[in-house]
PDB file of C-alpha atoms and ligand atoms in Angstrom:
ATOM      1  CA  MET A1127       0.000   0.000   0.000  1.00 43.00           C
ATOM      2  CA  ASN A1128       1.695   3.235  -1.049  1.00 39.00           C
ATOM      3  CA  ARG A1129      -1.131   5.713  -0.977  1.00 48.00           C
ATOM      4  CA  ILE A1130      -0.712   9.090   0.657  1.00 46.00           C
ATOM      5  CA  TYR A1131      -2.960   9.229   3.650  1.00 49.00           C
ATOM      6  CA  SER A1132      -2.573  11.239   6.800  1.00 56.00           C
ATOM      7  CA  GLU A1133      -6.071  11.803   8.152  1.00 70.00           C
ATOM      8  CA  ARG A1134      -7.419   9.322  10.721  1.00 81.00           C
ATOM      9  CA  HIS A1135     -11.045   8.222  10.583  1.00 87.00           C
ATOM     10  CA  ILE A1136     -12.940   9.512  13.631  1.00 93.00           C
ATOM     11  CA  PRO A1137     -15.500   6.919  14.762  1.00 96.00           C
ATOM     12  CA  VAL A1138     -19.024   8.317  14.886  1.00 97.00           C
ATOM     13  CA  LEU A1139     -21.170   8.121  18.056  1.00 98.00           C
ATOM     14  CA  LEU A1140     -18.468   6.014  19.683  1.00 98.00           C
ATOM     15  CA  LYS A1141     -19.575   6.104  23.325  1.00 97.00           C
ATOM     16  CA  GLU A1142     -23.237   5.762  22.355  1.00 98.00           C
ATOM     17  CA  VAL A1143     -22.461   2.649  20.283  1.00 98.00           C
ATOM     18  CA  VAL A1144     -20.445   0.927  23.011  1.00 98.00           C
ATOM     19  CA  ASP A1145     -22.894   1.822  25.804  1.00 98.00           C
ATOM     20  CA  ASN A1146     -25.866   0.524  23.845  1.00 98.00           C
ATOM     21  CA  LEU A1147     -24.311  -2.503  22.168  1.00 98.00           C
ATOM     22  CA  VAL A1148     -22.150  -4.073  24.857  1.00 98.00           C
ATOM     23  CA  TRP A1149     -24.527  -5.577  27.397  1.00 98.00           C
ATOM     24  CA  LYS A1150     -22.769  -8.901  28.132  1.00 98.00           C
ATOM     25  CA  PRO A1151     -19.196  -8.581  29.442  1.00 98.00           C
ATOM     26  CA  ASP A1152     -18.090 -11.999  28.160  1.00 98.00           C
ATOM     27  CA  GLY A1153     -20.126 -11.825  24.952  1.00 98.00           C
ATOM     28  CA  VAL A1154     -19.216 -12.275  21.302  1.00 98.00           C
ATOM     29  CA  TYR A1155     -19.696  -9.157  19.172  1.00 98.00           C
ATOM     30  CA  VAL A1156     -19.375  -8.655  15.423  1.00 98.00           C
ATOM     31  CA  ASP A1157     -18.283  -5.346  13.958  1.00 98.00           C
ATOM     32  CA  CYS A1158     -19.601  -5.828  10.420  1.00 98.00           C
ATOM     33  CA  THR A1159     -17.839  -2.745   9.001  1.00 98.00           C
ATOM     34  CA  VAL A1160     -14.471  -2.526  10.776  1.00 98.00           C
ATOM     35  CA  GLY A1161     -13.016   0.268   8.623  1.00 96.00           C
ATOM     36  CA  GLU A1162      -9.997   1.586  10.457  1.00 95.00           C
ATOM     37  CA  GLY A1163     -11.134  -0.167  13.606  1.00 97.00           C
ATOM     38  CA  GLY A1164     -12.328   2.748  15.744  1.00 97.00           C
ATOM     39  CA  HIS A1165     -15.508   1.102  17.018  1.00 98.00           C
ATOM     40  CA  THR A1166     -13.906  -2.360  17.128  1.00 98.00           C
ATOM     41  CA  LYS A1167     -11.201  -1.049  19.441  1.00 98.00           C
ATOM     42  CA  ALA A1168     -13.638   0.602  21.865  1.00 98.00           C
ATOM     43  CA  ILE A1169     -15.791  -2.558  22.042  1.00 98.00           C
ATOM     44  CA  ALA A1170     -12.714  -4.787  22.492  1.00 98.00           C
ATOM     45  CA  GLU A1171     -11.388  -2.496  25.225  1.00 98.00           C
ATOM     46  CA  ARG A1172     -14.678  -2.633  27.150  1.00 98.00           C
ATOM     47  CA  ILE A1173     -14.733  -6.465  27.250  1.00 98.00           C
ATOM     48  CA  LEU A1174     -10.996  -7.249  27.259  1.00 97.00           C
ATOM     49  CA  GLU A1175     -10.752  -8.100  30.967  1.00 97.00           C
ATOM     50  CA  THR A1176     -14.054  -9.943  31.117  1.00 98.00           C
ATOM     51  CA  GLY A1177     -13.542 -12.598  28.441  1.00 98.00           C
ATOM     52  CA  GLY A1178     -15.502 -10.949  25.637  1.00 98.00           C
ATOM     53  CA  ARG A1179     -14.369 -10.969  22.023  1.00 98.00           C
ATOM     54  CA  VAL A1180     -14.939  -9.159  18.752  1.00 98.00           C
ATOM     55  CA  ILE A1181     -15.061 -10.570  15.237  1.00 98.00           C
ATOM     56  CA  GLY A1182     -14.391  -7.739  12.779  1.00 98.00           C
ATOM     57  CA  ILE A1183     -15.067  -7.826   9.050  1.00 98.00           C
ATOM     58  CA  ASP A1184     -14.690  -5.492   6.102  1.00 98.00           C
ATOM     59  CA  VAL A1185     -14.710  -5.941   2.321  1.00 97.00           C
ATOM     60  CA  ASP A1186     -11.834  -3.521   1.818  1.00 95.00           C
ATOM     61  CA  SER A1187      -8.492  -5.311   2.141  1.00 93.00           C
ATOM     62  CA  GLU A1188      -6.528  -2.031   2.237  1.00 92.00           C
ATOM     63  CA  VAL A1189      -8.605  -0.641   5.093  1.00 94.00           C
ATOM     64  CA  LEU A1190      -8.260  -3.951   6.936  1.00 96.00           C
ATOM     65  CA  GLN A1191      -4.467  -3.595   6.916  1.00 95.00           C
ATOM     66  CA  ILE A1192      -4.856  -0.302   8.783  1.00 94.00           C
ATOM     67  CA  ALA A1193      -7.308  -1.921  11.208  1.00 96.00           C
ATOM     68  CA  GLU A1194      -4.835  -4.741  11.860  1.00 97.00           C
ATOM     69  CA  ARG A1195      -2.194  -2.219  12.898  1.00 96.00           C
ATOM     70  CA  ASN A1196      -4.631  -0.216  15.026  1.00 96.00           C
ATOM     71  CA  LEU A1197      -5.881  -3.321  16.814  1.00 97.00           C
ATOM     72  CA  GLU A1198      -2.557  -5.096  17.357  1.00 97.00           C
ATOM     73  CA  ALA A1199      -2.799  -4.724  21.120  1.00 97.00           C
ATOM     74  CA  TYR A1200      -6.154  -6.510  21.334  1.00 98.00           C
ATOM     75  CA  PRO A1201      -5.872 -10.307  21.471  1.00 98.00           C
ATOM     76  CA  ASN A1202      -9.656 -10.535  21.733  1.00 98.00           C
ATOM     77  CA  VAL A1203     -10.155  -9.253  18.155  1.00 98.00           C
ATOM     78  CA  GLN A1204     -10.153 -11.409  15.023  1.00 98.00           C
ATOM     79  CA  LEU A1205     -10.326  -9.711  11.611  1.00 98.00           C
ATOM     80  CA  PHE A1206     -11.576 -11.152   8.327  1.00 98.00           C
ATOM     81  CA  LYS A1207     -12.034  -9.870   4.788  1.00 98.00           C
ATOM     82  CA  PHE A1208     -15.701 -10.653   4.356  1.00 97.00           C
ATOM     83  CA  SER A1209     -18.921  -8.948   3.368  1.00 97.00           C
ATOM     84  CA  TYR A1210     -21.524  -8.603   6.073  1.00 98.00           C
ATOM     85  CA  VAL A1211     -23.968 -10.041   3.557  1.00 98.00           C
ATOM     86  CA  ASP A1212     -22.071 -13.332   3.956  1.00 98.00           C
ATOM     87  CA  LEU A1213     -21.802 -13.156   7.745  1.00 98.00           C
ATOM     88  CA  PRO A1214     -23.740 -16.416   8.306  1.00 98.00           C
ATOM     89  CA  VAL A1215     -21.119 -18.224   6.178  1.00 98.00           C
ATOM     90  CA  LEU A1216     -18.245 -16.796   8.221  1.00 98.00           C
ATOM     91  CA  LEU A1217     -19.905 -17.597  11.566  1.00 98.00           C
ATOM     92  CA  ASN A1218     -20.478 -21.135  10.335  1.00 98.00           C
ATOM     93  CA  LEU A1219     -16.811 -21.487   9.419  1.00 98.00           C
ATOM     94  CA  LEU A1220     -15.833 -20.173  12.855  1.00 98.00           C
ATOM     95  CA  GLN A1221     -18.407 -22.464  14.483  1.00 97.00           C
ATOM     96  CA  VAL A1222     -19.987 -19.515  16.243  1.00 98.00           C
ATOM     97  CA  HIS A1223     -23.705 -20.225  16.359  1.00 94.00           C
ATOM     98  CA  LYS A1224     -25.072 -17.041  17.930  1.00 98.00           C
ATOM     99  CA  VAL A1225     -23.581 -13.666  18.807  1.00 98.00           C
ATOM    100  CA  ASP A1226     -24.485 -11.081  21.448  1.00 98.00           C
ATOM    101  CA  GLY A1227     -24.141  -7.968  19.347  1.00 98.00           C
ATOM    102  CA  LEU A1228     -23.894  -6.789  15.756  1.00 98.00           C
ATOM    103  CA  LEU A1229     -22.665  -3.370  14.663  1.00 98.00           C
ATOM    104  CA  VAL A1230     -22.965  -1.884  11.176  1.00 98.00           C
ATOM    105  CA  ASP A1231     -21.462   1.569  10.527  1.00 98.00           C
ATOM    106  CA  LEU A1232     -22.560   2.410   7.000  1.00 96.00           C
ATOM    107  CA  GLY A1233     -20.992   4.874   4.615  1.00 85.00           C
ATOM    108  CA  VAL A1234     -17.427   5.391   3.608  1.00 90.00           C
ATOM    109  CA  SER A1235     -14.242   5.422   5.663  1.00 90.00           C
ATOM    110  CA  THR A1236     -11.892   8.402   5.688  1.00 86.00           C
ATOM    111  CA  TYR A1237      -9.194   6.197   4.173  1.00 87.00           C
ATOM    112  CA  GLN A1238     -11.418   5.425   1.197  1.00 87.00           C
ATOM    113  CA  LEU A1239     -12.431   9.054   0.797  1.00 85.00           C
ATOM    114  CA  LYS A1240      -9.189  10.879   1.483  1.00 81.00           C
ATOM    115  CA  GLY A1241      -6.564   8.368   0.454  1.00 74.00           C
ATOM    116  CA  GLU A1242      -5.414   8.417  -3.126  1.00 73.00           C
ATOM    117  CA  GLY A1243      -6.410   6.125  -5.912  1.00 84.00           C
ATOM    118  CA  ARG A1244      -9.891   4.799  -5.192  1.00 91.00           C
ATOM    119  CA  GLY A1245     -11.935   7.332  -7.093  1.00 92.00           C
ATOM    120  CA  PHE A1246     -14.351   8.158  -4.247  1.00 92.00           C
ATOM    121  CA  SER A1247     -13.468  11.832  -4.030  1.00 90.00           C
ATOM    122  CA  PHE A1248     -14.383  14.767  -6.238  1.00 91.00           C
ATOM    123  CA  ASN A1249     -11.365  16.623  -4.823  1.00 89.00           C
ATOM    124  CA  GLN A1250      -8.826  14.448  -6.596  1.00 88.00           C
ATOM    125  CA  ASP A1251      -8.300  13.464 -10.205  1.00 92.00           C
ATOM    126  CA  GLU A1252      -8.397   9.690 -10.328  1.00 94.00           C
ATOM    127  CA  PRO A1253      -9.794   6.851 -12.425  1.00 95.00           C
ATOM    128  CA  LEU A1254     -13.497   6.332 -11.721  1.00 96.00           C
ATOM    129  CA  ASP A1255     -13.656   3.315  -9.434  1.00 96.00           C
ATOM    130  CA  MET A1256     -15.478   3.721  -6.045  1.00 96.00           C
ATOM    131  CA  ARG A1257     -15.432   0.001  -5.230  1.00 96.00           C
ATOM    132  CA  MET A1258     -15.066  -0.774  -1.532  1.00 95.00           C
ATOM    133  CA  ASN A1259     -14.365  -4.379  -2.462  1.00 95.00           C
ATOM    134  CA  LEU A1260     -11.575  -4.293  -5.030  1.00 92.00           C
ATOM    135  CA  GLU A1261     -12.536  -7.772  -6.210  1.00 93.00           C
ATOM    136  CA  SER A1262     -16.081  -6.872  -7.189  1.00 95.00           C
ATOM    137  CA  GLU A1263     -16.814  -6.279 -10.860  1.00 96.00           C
ATOM    138  CA  LEU A1264     -19.018  -3.201 -10.977  1.00 97.00           C
ATOM    139  CA  THR A1265     -17.074   0.090 -11.035  1.00 97.00           C
ATOM    140  CA  ALA A1266     -18.152   3.722 -11.170  1.00 98.00           C
ATOM    141  CA  HIS A1267     -16.630   3.800 -14.674  1.00 98.00           C
ATOM    142  CA  HIS A1268     -19.106   1.169 -15.817  1.00 98.00           C
ATOM    143  CA  VAL A1269     -22.088   2.898 -14.186  1.00 98.00           C
ATOM    144  CA  VAL A1270     -21.195   6.336 -15.558  1.00 98.00           C
ATOM    145  CA  ASN A1271     -20.329   5.175 -19.078  1.00 98.00           C
ATOM    146  CA  THR A1272     -22.860   2.435 -19.806  1.00 98.00           C
ATOM    147  CA  TYR A1273     -26.057   2.937 -17.819  1.00 98.00           C
ATOM    148  CA  PRO A1274     -28.982   4.391 -19.805  1.00 98.00           C
ATOM    149  CA  GLU A1275     -29.725   8.044 -19.055  1.00 98.00           C
ATOM    150  CA  ASP A1276     -33.034   7.290 -17.278  1.00 98.00           C
ATOM    151  CA  ARG A1277     -31.448   4.741 -14.980  1.00 98.00           C
ATOM    152  CA  LEU A1278     -28.615   7.133 -14.132  1.00 98.00           C
ATOM    153  CA  ALA A1279     -31.122   9.895 -13.418  1.00 98.00           C
ATOM    154  CA  ASP A1280     -33.102   7.635 -11.069  1.00 98.00           C
ATOM    155  CA  ILE A1281     -29.939   6.617  -9.199  1.00 98.00           C
ATOM    156  CA  ILE A1282     -28.784  10.225  -8.797  1.00 98.00           C
ATOM    157  CA  TYR A1283     -32.263  11.323  -7.705  1.00 97.00           C
ATOM    158  CA  ASN A1284     -32.968   8.449  -5.302  1.00 95.00           C
ATOM    159  CA  TYR A1285     -29.542   7.740  -3.814  1.00 95.00           C
ATOM    160  CA  GLY A1286     -28.216  11.284  -4.023  1.00 95.00           C
ATOM    161  CA  GLU A1287     -31.448  13.196  -3.338  1.00 94.00           C
ATOM    162  CA  GLU A1288     -30.247  15.518  -6.110  1.00 97.00           C
ATOM    163  CA  ARG A1289     -32.950  17.803  -7.524  1.00 96.00           C
ATOM    164  CA  PHE A1290     -31.076  18.260 -10.789  1.00 98.00           C
ATOM    165  CA  ALA A1291     -30.650  14.530 -11.373  1.00 98.00           C
ATOM    166  CA  ARG A1292     -32.187  14.520 -14.874  1.00 98.00           C
ATOM    167  CA  ARG A1293     -29.975  17.366 -16.080  1.00 98.00           C
ATOM    168  CA  ILE A1294     -26.885  15.765 -14.573  1.00 98.00           C
ATOM    169  CA  ALA A1295     -27.659  12.362 -16.124  1.00 98.00           C
ATOM    170  CA  HIS A1296     -28.152  14.038 -19.496  1.00 98.00           C
ATOM    171  CA  SER A1297     -24.853  15.891 -19.219  1.00 98.00           C
ATOM    172  CA  ILE A1298     -23.033  12.677 -18.216  1.00 98.00           C
ATOM    173  CA  VAL A1299     -24.368  10.905 -21.281  1.00 98.00           C
ATOM    174  CA  GLN A1300     -23.438  13.853 -23.541  1.00 98.00           C
ATOM    175  CA  ASN A1301     -19.903  13.958 -22.168  1.00 98.00           C
ATOM    176  CA  ARG A1302     -19.068  10.261 -22.455  1.00 98.00           C
ATOM    177  CA  PRO A1303     -16.520   8.754 -22.288  1.00 98.00           C
ATOM    178  CA  ILE A1304     -15.883   9.930 -18.717  1.00 98.00           C
ATOM    179  CA  ASN A1305     -12.751   8.302 -17.375  1.00 97.00           C
ATOM    180  CA  THR A1306     -11.777  10.263 -14.285  1.00 97.00           C
ATOM    181  CA  THR A1307     -13.333  11.868 -11.218  1.00 97.00           C
ATOM    182  CA  ARG A1308     -12.346  15.297 -12.582  1.00 97.00           C
ATOM    183  CA  GLU A1309     -14.203  14.625 -15.849  1.00 98.00           C
ATOM    184  CA  LEU A1310     -17.266  13.544 -13.875  1.00 98.00           C
ATOM    185  CA  VAL A1311     -17.124  16.732 -11.783  1.00 98.00           C
ATOM    186  CA  GLU A1312     -16.970  18.753 -15.020  1.00 98.00           C
ATOM    187  CA  ALA A1313     -20.007  16.946 -16.488  1.00 98.00           C
ATOM    188  CA  ILE A1314     -21.944  17.719 -13.267  1.00 98.00           C
ATOM    189  CA  ARG A1315     -20.790  21.352 -13.343  1.00 97.00           C
ATOM    190  CA  LYS A1316     -22.088  21.776 -16.900  1.00 97.00           C
ATOM    191  CA  ALA A1317     -25.540  20.545 -15.830  1.00 98.00           C
ATOM    192  CA  LEU A1318     -26.061  22.823 -12.836  1.00 97.00           C
ATOM    193  CA  PRO A1319     -27.246  26.432 -12.706  1.00 95.00           C
ATOM    194  CA  TYR A1320     -24.591  28.919 -11.518  1.00 95.00           C
ATOM    195  CA  LYS A1321     -26.125  29.399  -8.072  1.00 94.00           C
ATOM    196  CA  GLU A1322     -26.232  25.660  -7.373  1.00 94.00           C
ATOM    197  CA  ILE A1323     -22.510  25.481  -8.063  1.00 95.00           C
ATOM    198  CA  HIS A1324     -21.606  28.423  -5.888  1.00 94.00           C
ATOM    199  CA  ASN A1325     -24.219  28.573  -3.125  1.00 93.00           C
ATOM    200  CA  ARG A1326     -24.553  24.998  -1.945  1.00 92.00           C
ATOM    201  CA  LYS A1327     -23.241  24.313   1.553  1.00 89.00           C
ATOM    202  CA  ARG A1328     -21.458  21.209   0.307  1.00 90.00           C
ATOM    203  CA  HIS A1329     -19.538  20.697  -2.916  1.00 94.00           C
ATOM    204  CA  PHE A1330     -21.931  20.581  -5.874  1.00 97.00           C
ATOM    205  CA  ALA A1331     -20.751  17.078  -6.861  1.00 97.00           C
ATOM    206  CA  THR A1332     -21.301  15.538  -3.380  1.00 95.00           C
ATOM    207  CA  LYS A1333     -24.787  14.163  -4.030  1.00 96.00           C
ATOM    208  CA  THR A1334     -23.998  12.653  -7.427  1.00 98.00           C
ATOM    209  CA  PHE A1335     -20.797  11.023  -6.137  1.00 97.00           C
ATOM    210  CA  GLN A1336     -22.698   9.580  -3.156  1.00 95.00           C
ATOM    211  CA  ALA A1337     -25.383   8.187  -5.452  1.00 97.00           C
ATOM    212  CA  ILE A1338     -22.898   6.475  -7.749  1.00 98.00           C
ATOM    213  CA  ARG A1339     -21.000   5.037  -4.766  1.00 97.00           C
ATOM    214  CA  ILE A1340     -24.221   3.574  -3.332  1.00 96.00           C
ATOM    215  CA  GLU A1341     -25.001   1.976  -6.709  1.00 98.00           C
ATOM    216  CA  VAL A1342     -21.475   0.602  -7.234  1.00 98.00           C
ATOM    217  CA  ASN A1343     -21.366  -0.998  -3.801  1.00 97.00           C
ATOM    218  CA  LYS A1344     -25.016  -2.127  -3.779  1.00 97.00           C
ATOM    219  CA  GLU A1345     -25.254  -0.511  -0.359  1.00 96.00           C
ATOM    220  CA  LEU A1346     -29.038  -0.538  -0.002  1.00 96.00           C
ATOM    221  CA  GLU A1347     -29.486  -4.080  -1.319  1.00 97.00           C
ATOM    222  CA  ASN A1348     -26.790  -5.305   1.061  1.00 97.00           C
ATOM    223  CA  LEU A1349     -28.377  -3.572   4.012  1.00 98.00           C
ATOM    224  CA  ALA A1350     -31.811  -5.008   3.195  1.00 98.00           C
ATOM    225  CA  LYS A1351     -30.358  -8.538   2.941  1.00 98.00           C
ATOM    226  CA  PHE A1352     -28.502  -8.116   6.209  1.00 98.00           C
ATOM    227  CA  LEU A1353     -31.621  -6.910   8.024  1.00 98.00           C
ATOM    228  CA  SER A1354     -33.500 -10.000   6.866  1.00 98.00           C
ATOM    229  CA  PHE A1355     -31.133 -12.547   8.450  1.00 98.00           C
ATOM    230  CA  ALA A1356     -29.346 -10.605  11.214  1.00 98.00           C
ATOM    231  CA  PRO A1357     -31.927 -11.190  13.990  1.00 98.00           C
ATOM    232  CA  ASP A1358     -31.468 -14.962  13.628  1.00 98.00           C
ATOM    233  CA  LEU A1359     -27.768 -14.621  14.421  1.00 98.00           C
ATOM    234  CA  LEU A1360     -28.446 -12.990  17.795  1.00 98.00           C
ATOM    235  CA  THR A1361     -28.848 -14.638  21.202  1.00 98.00           C
ATOM    236  CA  THR A1362     -31.991 -13.665  23.127  1.00 98.00           C
ATOM    237  CA  GLY A1363     -31.308 -10.172  24.466  1.00 98.00           C
ATOM    238  CA  GLY A1364     -28.634  -9.680  21.786  1.00 98.00           C
ATOM    239  CA  ARG A1365     -28.308  -6.197  20.310  1.00 98.00           C
ATOM    240  CA  ILE A1366     -28.086  -4.867  16.810  1.00 98.00           C
ATOM    241  CA  ALA A1367     -26.776  -1.334  16.296  1.00 98.00           C
ATOM    242  CA  ILE A1368     -26.767   0.409  12.927  1.00 98.00           C
ATOM    243  CA  ILE A1369     -25.361   3.832  12.082  1.00 98.00           C
ATOM    244  CA  SER A1370     -26.787   5.225   8.855  1.00 97.00           C
ATOM    245  CA  PHE A1371     -25.958   8.414   6.964  1.00 93.00           C
ATOM    246  CA  HIS A1372     -28.729   8.544   4.427  1.00 91.00           C
ATOM    247  CA  SER A1373     -32.511   8.749   4.728  1.00 92.00           C
ATOM    248  CA  LEU A1374     -33.043   5.664   2.539  1.00 93.00           C
ATOM    249  CA  GLU A1375     -30.749   3.592   4.743  1.00 95.00           C
ATOM    250  CA  ASP A1376     -32.356   4.905   7.897  1.00 97.00           C
ATOM    251  CA  ARG A1377     -35.815   4.148   6.552  1.00 96.00           C
ATOM    252  CA  LEU A1378     -34.849   0.503   5.965  1.00 97.00           C
ATOM    253  CA  VAL A1379     -33.414   0.190   9.467  1.00 98.00           C
ATOM    254  CA  LYS A1380     -36.301   1.962  11.179  1.00 98.00           C
ATOM    255  CA  HIS A1381     -38.853  -0.154   9.351  1.00 97.00           C
ATOM    256  CA  ALA A1382     -37.064  -3.445  10.125  1.00 97.00           C
ATOM    257  CA  PHE A1383     -36.589  -2.628  13.811  1.00 98.00           C
ATOM    258  CA  LYS A1384     -40.219  -1.592  14.175  1.00 97.00           C
ATOM    259  CA  ASN A1385     -41.910  -4.338  12.181  1.00 97.00           C
ATOM    260  CA  ASP A1386     -39.703  -7.396  12.617  1.00 98.00           C
ATOM    261  CA  PRO A1387     -41.293  -9.580  15.319  1.00 98.00           C
ATOM    262  CA  ARG A1388     -37.820 -10.891  16.241  1.00 98.00           C
ATOM    263  CA  LEU A1389     -36.707  -7.405  17.283  1.00 98.00           C
ATOM    264  CA  GLU A1390     -37.670  -4.723  19.760  1.00 98.00           C
ATOM    265  CA  PRO A1391     -36.336  -1.213  19.087  1.00 97.00           C
ATOM    266  CA  LEU A1392     -34.503   0.351  22.053  1.00 97.00           C
ATOM    267  CA  GLY A1393     -35.748   3.932  22.073  1.00 95.00           C
ATOM    268  CA  ASP A1394     -35.714   6.281  19.121  1.00 96.00           C
ATOM    269  CA  PHE A1395     -32.613   7.042  17.058  1.00 98.00           C
ATOM    270  CA  ILE A1396     -29.561   8.666  18.628  1.00 98.00           C
ATOM    271  CA  ALA A1397     -27.962  11.619  16.821  1.00 98.00           C
ATOM    272  CA  PRO A1398     -24.521  13.158  17.404  1.00 98.00           C
ATOM    273  CA  SER A1399     -24.238  16.078  19.829  1.00 97.00           C
ATOM    274  CA  MET A1400     -23.383  19.594  18.620  1.00 97.00           C
ATOM    275  CA  GLU A1401     -19.889  19.067  20.049  1.00 97.00           C
ATOM    276  CA  GLU A1402     -19.382  15.881  18.040  1.00 97.00           C
ATOM    277  CA  ILE A1403     -20.586  17.546  14.823  1.00 96.00           C
ATOM    278  CA  ALA A1404     -18.231  20.477  15.422  1.00 96.00           C
ATOM    279  CA  GLU A1405     -15.318  18.109  15.971  1.00 94.00           C
ATOM    280  CA  ASN A1406     -16.250  15.705  13.181  1.00 94.00           C
ATOM    281  CA  PRO A1407     -18.484  17.270  10.503  1.00 90.00           C
ATOM    282  CA  ARG A1408     -18.807  13.857   8.793  1.00 89.00           C
ATOM    283  CA  SER A1409     -21.031  12.815  11.715  1.00 94.00           C
ATOM    284  CA  ARG A1410     -23.664  15.459  10.962  1.00 93.00           C
ATOM    285  CA  SER A1411     -26.092  13.167   9.156  1.00 93.00           C
ATOM    286  CA  ALA A1412     -25.488  10.077  11.316  1.00 97.00           C
ATOM    287  CA  LYS A1413     -28.344   8.261  13.037  1.00 98.00           C
ATOM    288  CA  LEU A1414     -27.792   5.344  15.384  1.00 98.00           C
ATOM    289  CA  ARG A1415     -30.620   2.876  15.903  1.00 98.00           C
ATOM    290  CA  VAL A1416     -30.436  -0.027  18.320  1.00 98.00           C
ATOM    291  CA  ALA A1417     -32.743  -3.016  18.696  1.00 98.00           C
ATOM    292  CA  LYS A1418     -32.846  -6.066  20.948  1.00 98.00           C
ATOM    293  CA  ARG A1419     -33.516  -9.683  19.973  1.00 98.00           C
ATOM    294  CA  VAL A1420     -36.686 -10.796  21.746  1.00 96.00           C
TER     295      VAL A1420
HETATM  296  N1  SAM B 525     -16.545   1.998  12.157  1.00 86.99           N
HETATM  297  C1  SAM B 525     -15.335   2.220  11.388  1.00 86.99           C
HETATM  298  C2  SAM B 525     -14.314   2.975  12.214  1.00 86.99           C
HETATM  299  O1  SAM B 525     -14.690   3.549  13.232  1.00 86.99           O
HETATM  300  O2  SAM B 525     -13.131   3.015  11.849  1.00 86.99           O
HETATM  301  C3  SAM B 525     -15.614   2.928  10.077  1.00 86.99           C
HETATM  302  C4  SAM B 525     -16.459   2.156   9.113  1.00 86.99           C
HETATM  303  S1  SAM B 525     -16.625   2.934   7.556  1.00 86.99           S
HETATM  304  C5  SAM B 525     -17.803   4.192   7.842  1.00 86.99           C
HETATM  305  C6  SAM B 525     -17.563   1.763   6.648  1.00 86.99           C
HETATM  306  C7  SAM B 525     -16.777   0.538   6.232  1.00 86.99           C
HETATM  307  O3  SAM B 525     -17.705  -0.450   5.782  1.00 86.99           O
HETATM  308  C8  SAM B 525     -15.792   0.750   5.092  1.00 86.99           C
HETATM  309  O4  SAM B 525     -14.494   0.433   5.500  1.00 86.99           O
HETATM  310  C9  SAM B 525     -16.285  -0.207   4.005  1.00 86.99           C
HETATM  311  O5  SAM B 525     -15.234  -0.833   3.290  1.00 86.99           O
HETATM  312  C10 SAM B 525     -17.065  -1.224   4.808  1.00 86.99           C
HETATM  313  N2  SAM B 525     -18.086  -1.947   4.050  1.00 86.99           N
HETATM  314  C11 SAM B 525     -18.911  -1.489   3.093  1.00 86.99           C
HETATM  315  N3  SAM B 525     -19.727  -2.459   2.643  1.00 86.99           N
HETATM  316  C12 SAM B 525     -19.398  -3.571   3.350  1.00 86.99           C
HETATM  317  C13 SAM B 525     -19.888  -4.906   3.346  1.00 86.99           C
HETATM  318  N4  SAM B 525     -20.875  -5.290   2.526  1.00 86.99           N
HETATM  319  N5  SAM B 525     -19.338  -5.797   4.206  1.00 86.99           N
HETATM  320  C14 SAM B 525     -18.333  -5.419   5.050  1.00 86.99           C
HETATM  321  N6  SAM B 525     -17.825  -4.164   5.086  1.00 86.99           N
HETATM  322  C15 SAM B 525     -18.345  -3.254   4.251  1.00 86.99           C
END
């Protein structure tokens, strides 16, 4: 790994996650999205002296190398390159039949966003990629260059909540081939009215980039699949905690926690404090929901 990367990922709602998830001191917990290991470390720390352990998984092998270094001091953590969609397979291999807690922290890690070479960021000029799992086939290049205009517009509208989705999709199609993040930013710029480019609080390409990333990584499909089997992996009283960053994700989680007879939601969602948002602006749209296996 030779990418330039200096910024550490700050785990979102860290204390809230650990306080709500870790209920059994000698329990087995799965961090389904280890990233750089921020949440994994705090959970492992809490249960280190009491015989608890954490199984951590991520699809991104580069991010996992960082997590391995960050978690070296924790003998109660095991890390695996796995998708949370395949968690039942992994638990079977490990002969773990039920777990006491499951954590999913959705979205993108700072390494993926700020490190060079993965094509997630509109601030760098890189090949269009955006895959979290470097072995998966679908890339942002494929989505941007081959999807029909209507399908692109729907993705940008639904996953990006971008009002100008149709205009952006049209401009993308007109400007093909689009090979780099910079070229994609330019196609978006051409589609937007002047004031949208200059007056938005966040960069004008944010929503479109988010939408394409969600499509490339099948983020909503994966979450829906996970929600369908996850309760069966939990012991009675076991907890499931999910941090979402997008209203579509949160809607899936809220609906599952409320309507799944295997689960009982624990309170309403938890949002970051003003202090946390000031310290870590990435947390601003985070919502943590927790449910208990009944
Ligand atoms: N909680 C982590 C921390 O504090 O360092 C950050 C997690 S980051 C927001 C989300 C992570 O989920 C990324 O590293 C990404 O590669 C991973 N991810 C995305 N889809 C996944 C999947 N289907 N299975 C496992 N990990 C996945």
